[in-house]
Coordinates of C-alpha atoms and ligand atoms in Angstrom, one line a residue:
X900 CA -4.2 -36.0 70.4
X901 CA -4.6 -37.7 73.9
X902 CA -2.1 -34.9 75.0
X903 CA -3.6 -32.4 73.2
X904 CA -7.2 -33.0 74.5
X905 CA -6.4 -33.4 77.6
X906 CA -4.4 -29.9 77.4
X907 CA -7.9 -27.8 76.0
X908 CA -9.6 -29.3 78.6
X909 CA -7.2 -27.7 81.3
X910 CA -6.8 -24.7 79.7
X911 CA -11.0 -24.2 79.1
X912 CA -11.2 -25.1 82.9
X913 CA -8.3 -22.9 84.3
X914 CA -9.6 -19.8 82.4
X915 CA -13.1 -21.1 82.5
X916 CA -12.8 -20.4 86.5
X917 CA -10.8 -17.4 85.9
X918 CA -13.6 -15.8 84.7
X919 CA -16.0 -16.7 87.3
X920 CA -13.6 -15.6 90.0
X921 CA -13.2 -12.4 88.1
X922 CA -16.6 -11.9 87.6
X923 CA -17.8 -12.3 91.3
X924 CA -14.4 -10.3 92.9
X925 CA -14.9 -7.0 90.1
X926 CA -18.6 -7.6 91.4
X927 CA -17.7 -7.3 94.7
X928 CA -16.0 -4.9 94.7
X929 CA -17.9 -2.7 92.3
X930 CA -20.8 -2.5 94.8
X931 CA -18.4 -2.0 97.7
X932 CA -16.5 0.5 96.5
X933 CA -20.0 2.9 95.3
X934 CA -22.0 2.3 98.7
X935 CA -18.9 2.7 100.7
X936 CA -20.7 3.7 104.2
X937 CA -22.8 0.9 103.8
X938 CA -19.9 -1.4 104.4
X939 CA -18.2 0.6 106.8
X940 CA -21.4 0.3 109.1
X941 CA -21.8 -4.1 108.0
X942 CA -17.9 -3.7 109.0
X943 CA -18.9 -1.9 113.0
X944 CA -21.4 -5.2 113.2
X945 CA -19.4 -7.3 112.7
X946 CA -16.9 -5.2 115.9
X947 CA -19.8 -5.1 117.4
X948 CA -20.2 -8.0 117.7
X949 CA -17.0 -9.1 118.3
X950 CA -17.4 -6.8 122.0
X951 CA -15.7 -3.5 120.4
X952 CA -18.1 -0.3 120.2
X953 CA -17.2 2.3 117.7
X954 CA -19.2 4.5 115.8
X955 CA -21.0 3.9 112.6
X956 CA -19.2 6.7 111.5
X957 CA -15.9 5.9 112.7
X958 CA -13.8 6.9 110.1
X959 CA -11.5 4.2 110.9
X960 CA -14.3 1.1 109.8
X961 CA -15.1 3.7 106.3
X962 CA -11.5 3.2 105.1
X963 CA -11.1 -0.4 105.5
X964 CA -14.3 -0.5 103.9
X965 CA -12.8 1.8 100.5
X966 CA -9.3 -1.0 101.0
X967 CA -11.2 -3.8 101.1
X968 CA -13.8 -2.5 97.9
X969 CA -10.6 -0.9 96.5
X970 CA -8.8 -4.5 97.1
X971 CA -11.4 -6.8 95.6
X972 CA -12.1 -4.6 91.9
X973 CA -8.4 -4.9 91.9
X974 CA -7.9 -8.4 91.9
X975 CA -11.4 -9.1 89.9
X976 CA -9.4 -6.7 87.3
X977 CA -6.3 -8.6 87.7
X978 CA -8.0 -12.2 86.9
X979 CA -10.4 -11.2 84.0
X980 CA -7.5 -9.8 82.1
X981 CA -4.4 -11.7 83.8
X982 CA -2.0 -9.1 84.5
X983 CA 0.6 -10.6 87.7
X984 CA -1.0 -14.6 87.7
X985 CA 1.1 -15.4 90.3
X986 CA 1.0 -13.3 92.6
X987 CA -2.9 -12.4 91.3
X988 CA -3.9 -15.7 92.8
X989 CA -2.5 -16.2 95.4
X990 CA -3.9 -12.6 96.3
X991 CA -7.3 -14.4 95.3
X992 CA -6.6 -18.3 97.6
X993 CA -5.0 -16.1 100.4
X994 CA -8.6 -14.2 100.0
X995 CA -11.0 -16.2 99.6
X996 CA -9.8 -18.9 102.7
X997 CA -10.8 -16.3 105.1
X998 CA -13.1 -15.3 103.8
X999 CA -14.3 -19.2 103.9
X1000 CA -13.7 -19.5 106.8
X1001 CA -15.1 -15.9 108.8
X1002 CA -18.4 -17.5 106.6
X1003 CA -18.1 -20.1 108.3
X1004 CA -18.3 -18.4 111.3
X1005 CA -20.8 -16.6 110.7
X1006 CA -22.9 -19.4 109.8
X1007 CA -22.5 -21.3 112.7
X1008 CA -22.5 -18.3 115.1
X1009 CA -24.9 -16.1 113.6
X1010 CA -23.1 -12.8 114.3
X1011 CA -24.9 -10.6 112.2
X1012 CA -28.3 -10.6 109.9
X1013 CA -26.4 -9.9 106.5
X1014 CA -22.7 -10.9 106.1
X1015 CA -22.5 -8.0 103.2
X1016 CA -20.0 -9.9 100.5
X1017 CA -21.8 -7.8 97.9
X1018 CA -22.5 -5.1 99.8
X1019 CA -26.7 -4.5 99.1
X1020 CA -26.5 -5.4 95.9
X1021 CA -27.1 -9.1 96.6
X1022 CA -28.2 -10.6 99.4
X1023 CA -27.0 -14.4 100.4
X1024 CA -28.1 -16.4 103.2
X1025 CA -25.4 -17.3 105.9
X1026 CA -25.9 -20.9 104.7
X1027 CA -26.2 -19.8 100.6
X1028 CA -22.3 -17.3 101.3
X1029 CA -21.1 -20.1 103.2
X1030 CA -21.5 -22.7 99.7
X1031 CA -20.1 -19.9 97.9
X1032 CA -17.5 -19.7 99.3
X1033 CA -16.6 -23.2 99.3
X1034 CA -16.6 -23.6 95.5
X1035 CA -14.3 -20.8 95.5
X1036 CA -12.2 -22.1 97.3
X1037 CA -12.4 -25.4 94.7
X1038 CA -12.0 -22.7 91.6
X1039 CA -9.6 -21.2 93.2
X1040 CA -7.4 -24.1 94.6
X1041 CA -7.0 -25.2 90.8
X1042 CA -6.8 -22.3 89.0
X1043 CA -3.9 -21.2 91.2
X1044 CA -1.9 -25.0 90.8
X1045 CA -2.7 -24.4 86.9
X1046 CA -1.7 -20.4 87.2
X1047 CA 0.3 -20.2 83.8
X1048 CA -2.6 -21.8 81.8
X1049 CA -4.5 -18.5 82.6
X1050 CA -4.4 -16.4 79.4
X1051 CA -3.2 -12.2 79.5
X1052 CA -5.3 -9.8 78.1
X1053 CA -2.4 -7.1 78.1
X1054 CA 1.5 -7.7 78.2
X1055 CA 4.0 -8.7 80.7
X1056 CA 5.7 -5.3 80.1
X1057 CA 1.9 -3.2 79.5
X1058 CA -0.2 -4.0 82.3
X1059 CA 1.6 -1.1 85.3
X1060 CA -1.1 0.9 83.3
X1061 CA -4.9 -1.3 83.6
X1062 CA -3.6 -1.5 87.3
X1063 CA -3.2 1.6 88.2
X1064 CA -5.6 2.4 86.0
X1065 CA -7.9 0.5 87.5
X1066 CA -6.4 1.9 91.0
X1067 CA -7.7 5.3 90.2
X1068 CA -11.1 5.4 88.6
X1069 CA -12.3 2.4 91.7
X1070 CA -10.7 4.7 93.9
X1071 CA -12.2 7.9 93.1
X1072 CA -15.0 6.4 92.2
X1073 CA -15.6 5.4 95.8
X1074 CA -14.5 8.7 97.5
X1075 CA -17.0 10.6 95.2
X1076 CA -19.7 7.8 96.7
X1077 CA -18.1 7.9 100.0
X1078 CA -18.1 12.2 99.9
X1079 CA -21.5 13.0 98.2
X1080 CA -24.1 9.8 98.1
X1081 CA -23.3 5.6 96.1
X1082 CA -23.4 6.5 92.5
X1083 CA -25.8 3.4 92.5
X1084 CA -28.7 2.6 95.1
X1085 CA -28.9 -0.8 95.7
X1086 CA -30.6 0.1 99.3
X1087 CA -34.0 -0.4 99.4
X1088 CA -35.1 3.1 100.5
X1089 CA -34.0 4.0 96.3
X1090 CA -35.1 7.2 94.4
X1091 CA -39.1 6.6 93.9
X1092 CA -39.9 3.7 96.4
X1093 CA -42.6 3.2 97.6
X1094 CA -42.3 3.5 101.4
X1095 CA -46.0 3.8 101.9
X1096 CA -47.1 1.0 99.7
X1097 CA -44.7 -1.4 101.6
X1098 CA -45.7 -0.2 104.8
X1099 CA -49.1 -0.9 103.7
X1100 CA -48.3 -3.8 101.9
X1101 CA -50.2 -7.0 102.7
X1102 CA -47.3 -9.1 101.7
X1103 CA -43.4 -9.4 103.8
X1104 CA -40.8 -7.0 102.7
X1105 CA -37.8 -5.0 103.6
X1106 CA -39.3 -1.5 104.5
X1107 CA -42.1 -3.2 106.6
X1108 CA -41.3 -2.3 109.5
X1109 CA -40.0 1.8 108.3
X1110 CA -41.6 3.9 111.4
X1111 CA -41.3 7.6 112.9
X1112 CA -42.2 8.0 116.0
X1113 CA -43.2 12.0 117.7
X1114 CA -40.0 13.3 119.5
X1115 CA -41.1 11.9 122.7
X1116 CA -41.0 9.2 121.6
X1117 CA -45.4 8.9 122.0
X1118 CA -47.0 8.6 118.9
X1119 CA -46.7 7.1 116.2
X1120 CA -46.3 9.6 113.1
X1121 CA -45.4 7.3 110.3
X1122 CA -48.5 6.7 108.7
X1123 CA -49.2 10.9 108.9
X1124 CA -45.9 11.9 106.8
X1125 CA -46.2 8.7 104.8
X1126 CA -49.9 10.2 103.0
X1127 CA -48.6 13.6 102.9
X1128 CA -49.8 14.8 99.4
X1129 CA -47.3 18.1 100.3
X1130 CA -44.0 17.4 100.0
X1131 CA -41.7 16.3 103.6
X1132 CA -37.9 17.0 103.8
X1133 CA -36.7 14.6 106.3
X1134 CA -33.3 15.7 107.5
X1135 CA -31.7 12.6 109.1
X1136 CA -29.1 12.8 111.6
X1137 CA -28.7 9.6 112.8
X1138 CA -26.3 9.9 115.3
X1139 CA -26.4 13.5 116.3
X1140 CA -23.2 13.8 118.3
X1141 CA -21.0 12.3 115.1
X1142 CA -22.5 14.5 112.5
X1143 CA -20.9 16.7 110.9
X1144 CA -22.2 20.3 111.6
X1145 CA -20.2 22.5 109.0
X1146 CA -23.8 22.2 106.8
X1147 CA -26.4 24.6 109.6
X1148 CA -26.3 27.1 107.5
X1149 CA -27.1 25.6 104.5
X1150 CA -29.5 23.8 106.5
X1151 CA -31.4 26.3 108.1
X1152 CA -31.9 29.0 105.0
X1153 CA -33.5 25.5 103.5
X1154 CA -36.1 25.1 106.6
X1155 CA -36.6 29.4 106.5
X1156 CA -37.3 28.2 103.0
X1157 CA -39.9 25.8 103.3
X1158 CA -41.3 27.9 106.4
X1159 CA -42.3 30.7 104.0
X1160 CA -43.7 28.2 101.0
X1161 CA -45.7 25.8 103.1
X1162 CA -43.9 22.6 103.0
X1163 CA -43.0 20.2 106.1
X1164 CA -39.3 20.1 107.2
X1165 CA -38.6 17.7 110.5
X1166 CA -35.3 16.5 111.6
X1167 CA -35.7 12.7 112.2
X1168 CA -32.8 11.9 115.3
X1169 CA -32.7 7.9 116.3
X1170 CA -34.7 6.9 119.5
X1171 CA -31.1 6.2 121.5
X1172 CA -30.3 10.6 121.2
X1173 CA -30.8 11.2 125.4
X1174 CA -31.4 15.4 124.4
X1175 CA -31.6 17.5 121.9
X1176 CA -30.7 20.5 123.2
X1177 CA -27.3 20.7 123.0
X1178 CA -26.4 20.0 119.5
X1179 CA -29.9 22.5 119.8
X1180 CA -27.7 25.4 120.5
X1181 CA -24.8 24.6 118.1
X1182 CA -26.3 24.4 114.8
X1183 CA -29.4 26.7 115.6
X1184 CA -31.9 24.2 114.4
X1185 CA -35.5 25.3 115.1
X1186 CA -37.3 22.0 112.9
X1187 CA -39.2 20.2 115.2
X1188 CA -38.3 16.7 115.3
X1189 CA -39.2 13.1 114.9
X1190 CA -37.6 10.2 115.6
X1191 CA -36.8 6.4 114.0
X1192 CA -34.5 3.6 114.4
X1193 CA -31.1 4.2 114.0
X1194 CA -30.2 1.3 111.1
X1195 CA -33.2 1.7 109.6
X1196 CA -32.6 6.3 108.9
X1197 CA -28.2 4.8 108.2
X1198 CA -30.6 2.9 105.7
X1199 CA -32.3 5.6 104.7
X1200 CA -29.3 8.3 103.0
X1201 CA -25.8 7.1 103.1
X1202 CA -24.7 10.8 104.8
X1203 CA -25.0 11.8 108.3
X1204 CA -26.7 13.8 108.0
X1205 CA -28.3 13.7 104.8
X1206 CA -31.7 14.4 103.2
X1207 CA -35.3 12.8 102.0
X1208 CA -37.5 14.2 99.8
X1209 CA -40.8 12.5 100.6
X1210 CA -44.1 12.5 99.1
X1211 CA -47.5 10.9 99.2
X1212 CA -45.6 8.3 100.3
X1213 CA -42.5 8.1 97.8
X1214 CA -39.2 8.5 98.0
X1215 CA -38.8 11.8 95.6
X1216 CA -35.1 12.8 95.9
X1217 CA -31.3 12.5 98.2
X1218 CA -29.0 14.5 99.4
X1219 CA -25.8 14.0 101.0
X1220 CA -25.1 16.5 103.5
X1221 CA -21.8 17.5 101.0
X1222 CA -24.3 18.4 97.9
X1223 CA -27.5 19.6 100.1
X1224 CA -29.7 21.5 97.1
X1225 CA -30.5 24.9 96.7
X1226 CA -33.7 25.9 96.4
X1227 CA -35.9 29.2 94.4
X1228 CA -39.2 27.7 94.0
X1229 CA -41.2 24.9 95.1
X1230 CA -41.2 23.7 91.8
X1231 CA -37.4 23.4 90.9
X1232 CA -37.2 20.6 94.1
X1233 CA -39.6 18.7 91.6
X1234 CA -36.8 18.6 88.9
X1235 CA -36.5 15.7 89.2
X1236 CA -32.8 15.2 87.2
X1237 CA -30.1 11.8 87.1
X1238 CA -30.4 8.3 85.2
X1239 CA -29.0 5.8 86.4
X1240 CA -24.8 6.9 85.6
X1241 CA -24.3 2.6 85.0
X1242 CA -23.8 3.0 81.4
X1243 CA -21.4 6.4 82.5
X1244 CA -19.2 4.8 84.6
X1245 CA -19.2 1.5 82.5
X1246 CA -18.8 3.6 79.3
X1247 CA -15.7 5.4 81.6
X1248 CA -14.6 2.2 83.1
X1249 CA -15.0 -0.2 79.9
X1250 CA -13.6 1.7 76.8
X1251 CA -10.1 3.8 78.6
X1252 CA -9.5 -0.1 79.7
X1253 CA -10.2 -1.0 75.5
X1254 CA -8.3 2.0 74.0
X1255 CA -4.5 0.3 76.7
X1256 CA -5.6 -2.6 75.3
X1257 CA -5.5 -2.6 71.3
X1258 CA -2.7 0.1 72.0
X1259 CA -1.1 -3.0 73.2
X1260 CA -2.0 -5.4 70.7
X1261 CA -0.7 -2.9 68.5
X1262 CA 2.4 -2.5 69.8
X1263 CA 2.7 -6.4 70.2
X1264 CA 1.4 -6.7 66.8
X1265 CA 4.4 -5.3 65.1
X1266 CA 6.2 -8.2 66.6
X1267 CA 3.6 -10.8 65.0
X1268 CA 4.3 -8.5 61.8
X1269 CA 8.2 -8.3 61.5
X1270 CA 7.1 -12.1 62.7
X1271 CA 5.4 -12.8 59.9
X1272 CA 7.3 -11.7 57.1
X1273 CA 9.9 -13.2 58.1
X1274 CA 8.5 -16.2 58.2
X1275 CA 7.2 -15.6 55.1
X1276 CA 10.6 -14.5 53.1
X1277 CA 13.1 -16.8 55.4
X1278 CA 10.4 -19.8 55.5
X1279 CA 12.6 -20.1 59.4
X1280 CA 10.2 -19.8 62.4
X1281 CA 11.4 -17.1 64.7
X1282 CA 13.8 -18.7 66.9
X1283 CA 17.4 -17.7 67.2
X1284 CA 19.6 -20.6 64.6
X1285 CA 23.3 -20.5 66.8
X1286 CA 25.8 -22.4 66.9
X1287 CA 28.2 -22.1 70.2
X1288 CA 31.8 -23.7 70.4
X1289 CA 32.6 -24.1 74.1
X1290 CA 36.5 -24.6 74.7
X1291 CA 36.6 -26.4 78.3
X1292 CA 39.8 -26.4 79.7
X1293 CA 42.2 -26.0 76.0
X1294 CA 44.4 -24.3 75.0
X1295 CA 47.3 -21.7 76.0
X1296 CA 46.1 -18.0 75.7
X1297 CA 47.8 -17.5 72.0
X1298 CA 47.0 -20.6 70.5
X1299 CA 43.0 -19.8 71.6
X1300 CA 44.4 -16.3 70.4
X1301 CA 45.2 -17.6 67.3
X1302 CA 42.0 -19.9 66.9
X1303 CA 40.0 -16.8 67.4
X1304 CA 41.3 -14.5 64.9
X1305 CA 41.5 -17.8 61.9
X1306 CA 37.5 -17.5 62.4
X1307 CA 36.9 -14.7 62.6
X1308 CA 39.2 -14.5 59.3
X1309 CA 36.3 -17.2 57.6
X1310 CA 33.2 -15.8 59.2
X1311 CA 34.3 -12.5 58.1
X1312 CA 34.8 -13.2 54.2
X1313 CA 31.5 -16.5 53.8
X1314 CA 29.1 -15.1 56.7
X1315 CA 27.8 -17.9 58.3
X1316 CA 24.0 -18.4 58.1
X1317 CA 23.4 -18.2 62.3
X1318 CA 25.0 -17.2 65.4
X1319 CA 28.5 -18.0 65.7
X1320 CA 29.2 -18.3 69.5
X1321 CA 32.3 -19.3 71.8
X1322 CA 32.6 -20.0 74.6
X1323 CA 36.2 -19.6 76.1
X1324 CA 38.2 -20.7 79.5
X1325 CA 38.2 -17.2 81.9
X1326 CA 41.5 -15.8 81.2
X1327 CA 40.6 -16.3 76.9
X1328 CA 37.8 -13.7 77.1
X1329 CA 39.4 -10.1 77.3
X1330 CA 42.3 -10.5 74.9
X1331 CA 40.0 -13.3 72.2
X1332 CA 36.8 -9.9 72.7
X1333 CA 39.5 -7.5 71.0
X1334 CA 40.5 -10.2 67.9
X1335 CA 37.1 -10.7 67.1
X1336 CA 34.4 -8.6 65.0
X1337 CA 31.0 -8.7 67.4
X1338 CA 29.1 -8.4 64.5
X1339 CA 30.2 -11.7 64.2
X1340 CA 31.2 -14.0 66.7
X1341 CA 29.4 -12.9 70.0
X1342 CA 31.1 -14.2 73.2
X1343 CA 31.0 -16.2 75.9
X1344 CA 32.3 -18.1 79.5
X1345 CA 32.3 -21.7 80.3
X1346 CA 31.1 -21.0 83.7
X1347 CA 30.7 -17.9 86.8
X1348 CA 30.4 -18.2 90.4
X1349 CA 27.2 -18.0 92.4
X1350 CA 28.6 -14.9 94.7
X1351 CA 28.0 -11.9 93.5
X1352 CA 31.7 -10.7 94.6
X1353 CA 33.7 -10.7 97.9
X1354 CA 36.1 -12.9 99.4
X1355 CA 35.7 -16.2 96.4
X1356 CA 39.4 -17.2 96.4
X1357 CA 40.2 -17.4 92.6
X1358 CA 36.6 -17.1 91.4
X1359 CA 34.8 -15.2 89.0
X1360 CA 31.9 -13.1 89.0
X1361 CA 29.3 -12.8 86.3
X1362 CA 29.8 -9.0 86.8
X1363 CA 33.5 -9.8 85.4
X1364 CA 33.0 -11.6 82.4
X1365 CA 31.1 -9.7 81.6
X1366 CA 32.9 -6.5 81.7
X1367 CA 35.7 -8.3 79.2
X1368 CA 32.9 -8.2 77.0
X1369 CA 31.1 -11.1 76.8
X1370 CA 27.9 -11.7 76.4
X1371 CA 26.8 -15.8 77.3
X1372 CA 27.8 -17.9 79.5
X1373 CA 27.1 -21.4 79.7
X1374 CA 26.0 -22.7 83.2
X1375 CA 24.5 -26.2 84.5
X1376 CA 27.1 -27.9 82.0
X1377 CA 27.5 -32.1 82.9
X1378 CA 31.7 -31.7 84.1
X1379 CA 30.6 -28.7 86.6
X1380 CA 27.6 -31.1 87.7
X1381 CA 29.2 -33.8 88.3
X1382 CA 32.9 -32.6 89.0
X1383 CA 32.8 -29.7 91.4
X1384 CA 29.4 -30.6 92.8
X1385 CA 27.2 -27.7 91.5
X1386 CA 23.5 -28.1 92.3
X1387 CA 20.1 -27.3 90.1
X1388 CA 20.4 -24.7 93.8
X1389 CA 23.7 -23.5 93.0
X1390 CA 22.9 -23.2 89.0
X1391 CA 19.4 -21.7 89.9
X1392 CA 22.0 -18.4 92.3
X1393 CA 24.6 -18.4 89.1
X1394 CA 21.3 -17.9 86.9
X1395 CA 20.5 -15.0 88.3
X1396 CA 23.3 -12.8 88.7
X1397 CA 24.0 -13.5 84.9
X1398 CA 20.5 -12.4 83.4
X1399 CA 21.2 -9.0 86.2
X1400 CA 24.6 -8.9 84.4
X1401 CA 22.7 -8.8 81.5
X1402 CA 24.4 -11.8 79.9
X1403 CA 22.9 -13.9 77.8
X1404 CA 22.8 -17.6 79.5
X1405 CA 23.0 -20.5 78.1
X1406 CA 21.3 -23.5 80.1
X1407 CA 22.7 -27.1 79.8
X1408 CA 20.4 -30.6 80.9
X1409 CA 20.9 -33.8 80.2
X1410 CA 20.5 -37.0 81.3
X1411 CA 23.4 -39.7 82.0
X1412 CA 23.0 -43.2 80.3
X1413 CA 21.7 -45.1 84.0
X1414 CA 18.8 -42.6 83.1
X1415 CA 18.2 -42.9 79.7
X1416 CA 18.4 -46.8 79.9
X1417 CA 16.1 -46.9 82.2
X1418 CA 13.6 -44.6 80.9
X1419 CA 14.2 -41.5 83.4
X1420 CA 15.6 -39.0 80.8
X1421 CA 12.5 -36.2 80.8
X1422 CA 11.3 -36.8 84.1
X1423 CA 15.8 -36.1 84.7
X1424 CA 15.3 -33.4 82.7
X1425 CA 11.9 -31.3 83.9
X1426 CA 13.1 -32.1 87.4
X1427 CA 16.6 -30.2 85.8
X1428 CA 14.6 -27.2 84.3
X1429 CA 12.5 -27.1 87.3
X1430 CA 15.3 -26.7 89.6
X1431 CA 16.5 -24.1 88.4
X1432 CA 14.9 -22.3 85.7
X1433 CA 11.3 -22.2 86.4
X1434 CA 11.8 -19.1 89.0
X1435 CA 12.3 -16.6 86.5
X1436 CA 9.9 -14.3 85.4
X1437 CA 9.0 -14.2 81.5
X1438 CA 11.5 -11.4 80.7
X1439 CA 14.4 -12.6 82.5
X1440 CA 13.3 -16.0 80.7
X1441 CA 14.2 -15.0 76.9
X1442 CA 17.7 -14.4 77.5
X1443 CA 17.5 -17.6 78.3
X1444 CA 19.5 -21.0 75.5
X1445 CA 18.9 -24.2 76.1
X1446 CA 21.6 -26.6 75.4
X1447 CA 20.5 -30.1 75.9
X1448 CA 23.6 -32.8 76.2
X1449 CA 23.1 -36.0 77.2
X1450 CA 26.1 -36.6 79.4
X1451 CA 25.9 -40.6 77.8
X1452 CA 27.5 -38.3 74.3
X1453 CA 29.8 -35.5 74.9
X1454 CA 33.1 -36.6 73.8
X1455 CA 32.8 -39.7 73.9
X1456 CA 31.9 -40.4 70.1
X1457 CA 28.1 -42.0 70.3
X1458 CA 25.7 -39.5 69.8
X1459 CA 22.3 -39.4 69.5
X1460 CA 19.8 -40.2 67.2
X1461 CA 18.3 -36.8 65.5
X1462 CA 14.9 -38.9 66.8
X1463 CA 16.5 -39.2 69.8
X1464 CA 17.1 -35.5 70.0
X1465 CA 14.5 -34.1 68.6
X1466 CA 12.1 -36.2 70.4
X1467 CA 13.1 -34.4 73.1
X1468 CA 13.6 -30.9 71.8
X1469 CA 9.9 -31.4 71.7
X1470 CA 9.5 -32.0 75.2
X1471 CA 11.1 -29.7 77.1
X1472 CA 9.7 -27.0 75.1
X1473 CA 6.3 -28.6 75.9
X1474 CA 7.8 -28.6 79.9
X1475 CA 8.5 -24.3 78.8
X1476 CA 4.9 -24.1 77.2
X1477 CA 3.5 -25.7 80.1
X1478 CA 5.3 -23.1 82.6
X1479 CA 6.2 -19.5 80.5
X1480 CA 3.5 -20.3 78.0
X1481 CA 3.3 -20.5 74.4
X1482 CA 4.8 -17.8 73.4
X1483 CA 7.8 -18.5 76.2
X1484 CA 8.5 -21.2 74.2
X1485 CA 8.0 -21.5 71.2
X1486 CA 11.1 -18.4 70.9
X1487 CA 13.6 -20.3 73.2
X1488 CA 16.9 -21.6 71.6
X1489 CA 17.2 -25.0 72.0
X1490 CA 21.1 -26.6 71.0
X1491 CA 22.0 -30.0 71.3
X1492 CA 25.3 -31.3 71.7
X1493 CA 26.6 -34.4 72.1
X1494 CA 29.7 -34.9 69.0
X1495 CA 28.6 -32.7 67.4
X1496 CA 30.0 -33.6 64.0
X1497 CA 30.5 -32.2 60.6
X1498 CA 29.3 -35.1 59.1
X1499 CA 26.4 -35.2 61.4
X1500 CA 25.0 -31.8 62.6
X1501 CA 23.3 -31.9 58.9
X1502 CA 20.3 -34.1 59.8
X1503 CA 19.9 -32.9 64.1
X1504 CA 20.0 -29.5 63.0
X1505 CA 17.1 -30.9 60.2
X1506 CA 14.5 -30.9 63.3
X1507 CA 12.0 -29.2 64.0
X1508 CA 12.9 -28.1 67.7
X1509 CA 16.9 -28.0 67.4
X1510 CA 17.6 -24.7 66.6
X1511 CA 21.3 -25.3 66.5
X1512 CA 24.3 -27.0 68.7
X1513 CA 27.0 -26.7 71.7
X1514 CA 29.7 -27.9 70.0
X1515 CA 32.5 -29.1 71.9
X1516 CA 35.9 -31.1 70.4
X1517 CA 35.0 -30.3 67.0
X1518 CA 34.7 -26.7 68.2
X1519 CA 38.6 -26.7 68.9
X1520 CA 39.6 -26.4 65.2
X1521 CA 38.8 -24.0 62.5
X1522 CA 37.4 -25.8 59.3
X1523 CA 35.1 -28.5 61.7
X1524 CA 33.8 -25.8 63.7
X1525 CA 33.1 -23.5 60.1
X1526 CA 31.4 -27.9 58.8
X1527 CA 28.7 -27.5 62.3
X1528 CA 28.0 -23.9 60.4
X1529 CA 27.7 -24.9 57.2
X1530 CA 24.6 -27.2 58.6
X1531 CA 22.7 -24.0 58.8
X1532 CA 23.4 -23.5 54.6
Ligands
PGA3000 P1 31.6 -32.7 72.7 O1 31.3 -31.6 73.9 O2 31.3 -32.1 71.2 O3 33.1 -33.0 72.6 O4 30.8 -34.2 72.2 C1 29.5 -31.1 73.7 C2 29.7 -30.3 75.1 O5 29.9 -31.1 76.8 O6 29.3 -29.2 75.5

């Protein structure tokens, strides 16, 4: 009971932490992706503080900004849905770690005004940012430690669809925002902002420093421009040298239109711009110029050049140089556009995502429906019931073939209620395969090499085993562990090779007498599982059958009691659940091995967590083996 409670609390904590991390990353990725230029300027500020001077229009910082937003957003999606859990949480951990170090540096040395974690959407002080990152680091460390407890909302098989869709979505959004303007504007100069009111306000605010000067820098033009009750276009050119001059004709037409219709039109350049003559020659710009602060100009419109329309000191509308307005009459200027497209943005992300998840669940549901019927009609669970024979080093080829023929005959006439497998010495495999009906008896080897192929005299590879027609292989048997010194590492290699060659692995684990007597059996078995199987993916693990064989019971006539077997099997299943999740634990068959006989099989197999047996001595005789198989009837 207590264990269950701890389990629920830890599940809740991990999933709450993972959700929180997901939201933070989704938000920070999204706000960066919708304003990549803003983030690019911020990166440039960082570089400048480190003595590296690039233009604010640098392609490299922009590419980095887009990459950063996309990366964070994808981490957010993966955390939210439980995609590639180990990789996701490792990347998240490393990312938060680097950010924590960076924000510690910013907190101490104060190189930039704002860290840019959440773009312009949420501005935090350096101290707040640092504390936020410390908290995130603690959470991500905990979640990383328990990453297998993260629930998935999509099956492993279909998760790539969500990752790819999210990537395409956020990448396109980011490119669109860089090419036109941010789809959502979190700057101080969003449309409908009353700049005049902000400048004149008594209270402190971020627009207070807004200032426009005459071209020669002598006169303050702020008040005149902001008080004009008719329309004023400002063509903002924060950096003349790097500004895009592909749209000059459109701008000049626009200026002509403004002159004809008595609409004000100014170019605004930064104070640092020394000479306009060259640029005017190149672009044919005939309009008058004002000056402003470069940072402020870049905040007003994320485009170089960009266009802003003011009236009464209120920012009416803005355009990037890639979609300048075509004006036919003054009234067209007044036509206002767009509601906030947030709902549309969300729609195009969330709805396809939900559809994919729904389809995935229907796909998964097929399995559940099947499971339900199997449970309902057979009154049994989905796990395969298996009785496997392990012939060990017994029987010559002729005797082995004869035994297989007899068993085949008996089982064909009397269909077993479980899967039956015989594992034979290597030299028997191909011959036995020809004698048995593969629908009735499965065939397996007792071992395979830990190398794929090559100069390993006397060894037999997993591929060779598979080529005989065998579908199974026993690995980790205690006799191989103790007499042939097979370590967890060797068994890990063997298992990987066997699985890679399409074999199902009957993996044996179990403690020796001393370990049982000193109460260490759980510890030993857990270490055996961890040492050889915990690197497998869930898909790989689906082809593992476990066999608990207490070494003190093998071939000794001493059987573990049914209760001892059940206790250990339940523990093994729990261990699997903790690592591979509930579905894997529920599906894995766990066999009992060690002096299993017709006389004790029924009782042992009746236990909830015992799914069959791995039979040594009693598998060498059809009658005994059949007696054990019949324990499932
Ligand atoms: P046993 O052997 O049934 O002879 O005890 C079981 C095994 O080693 O797999």
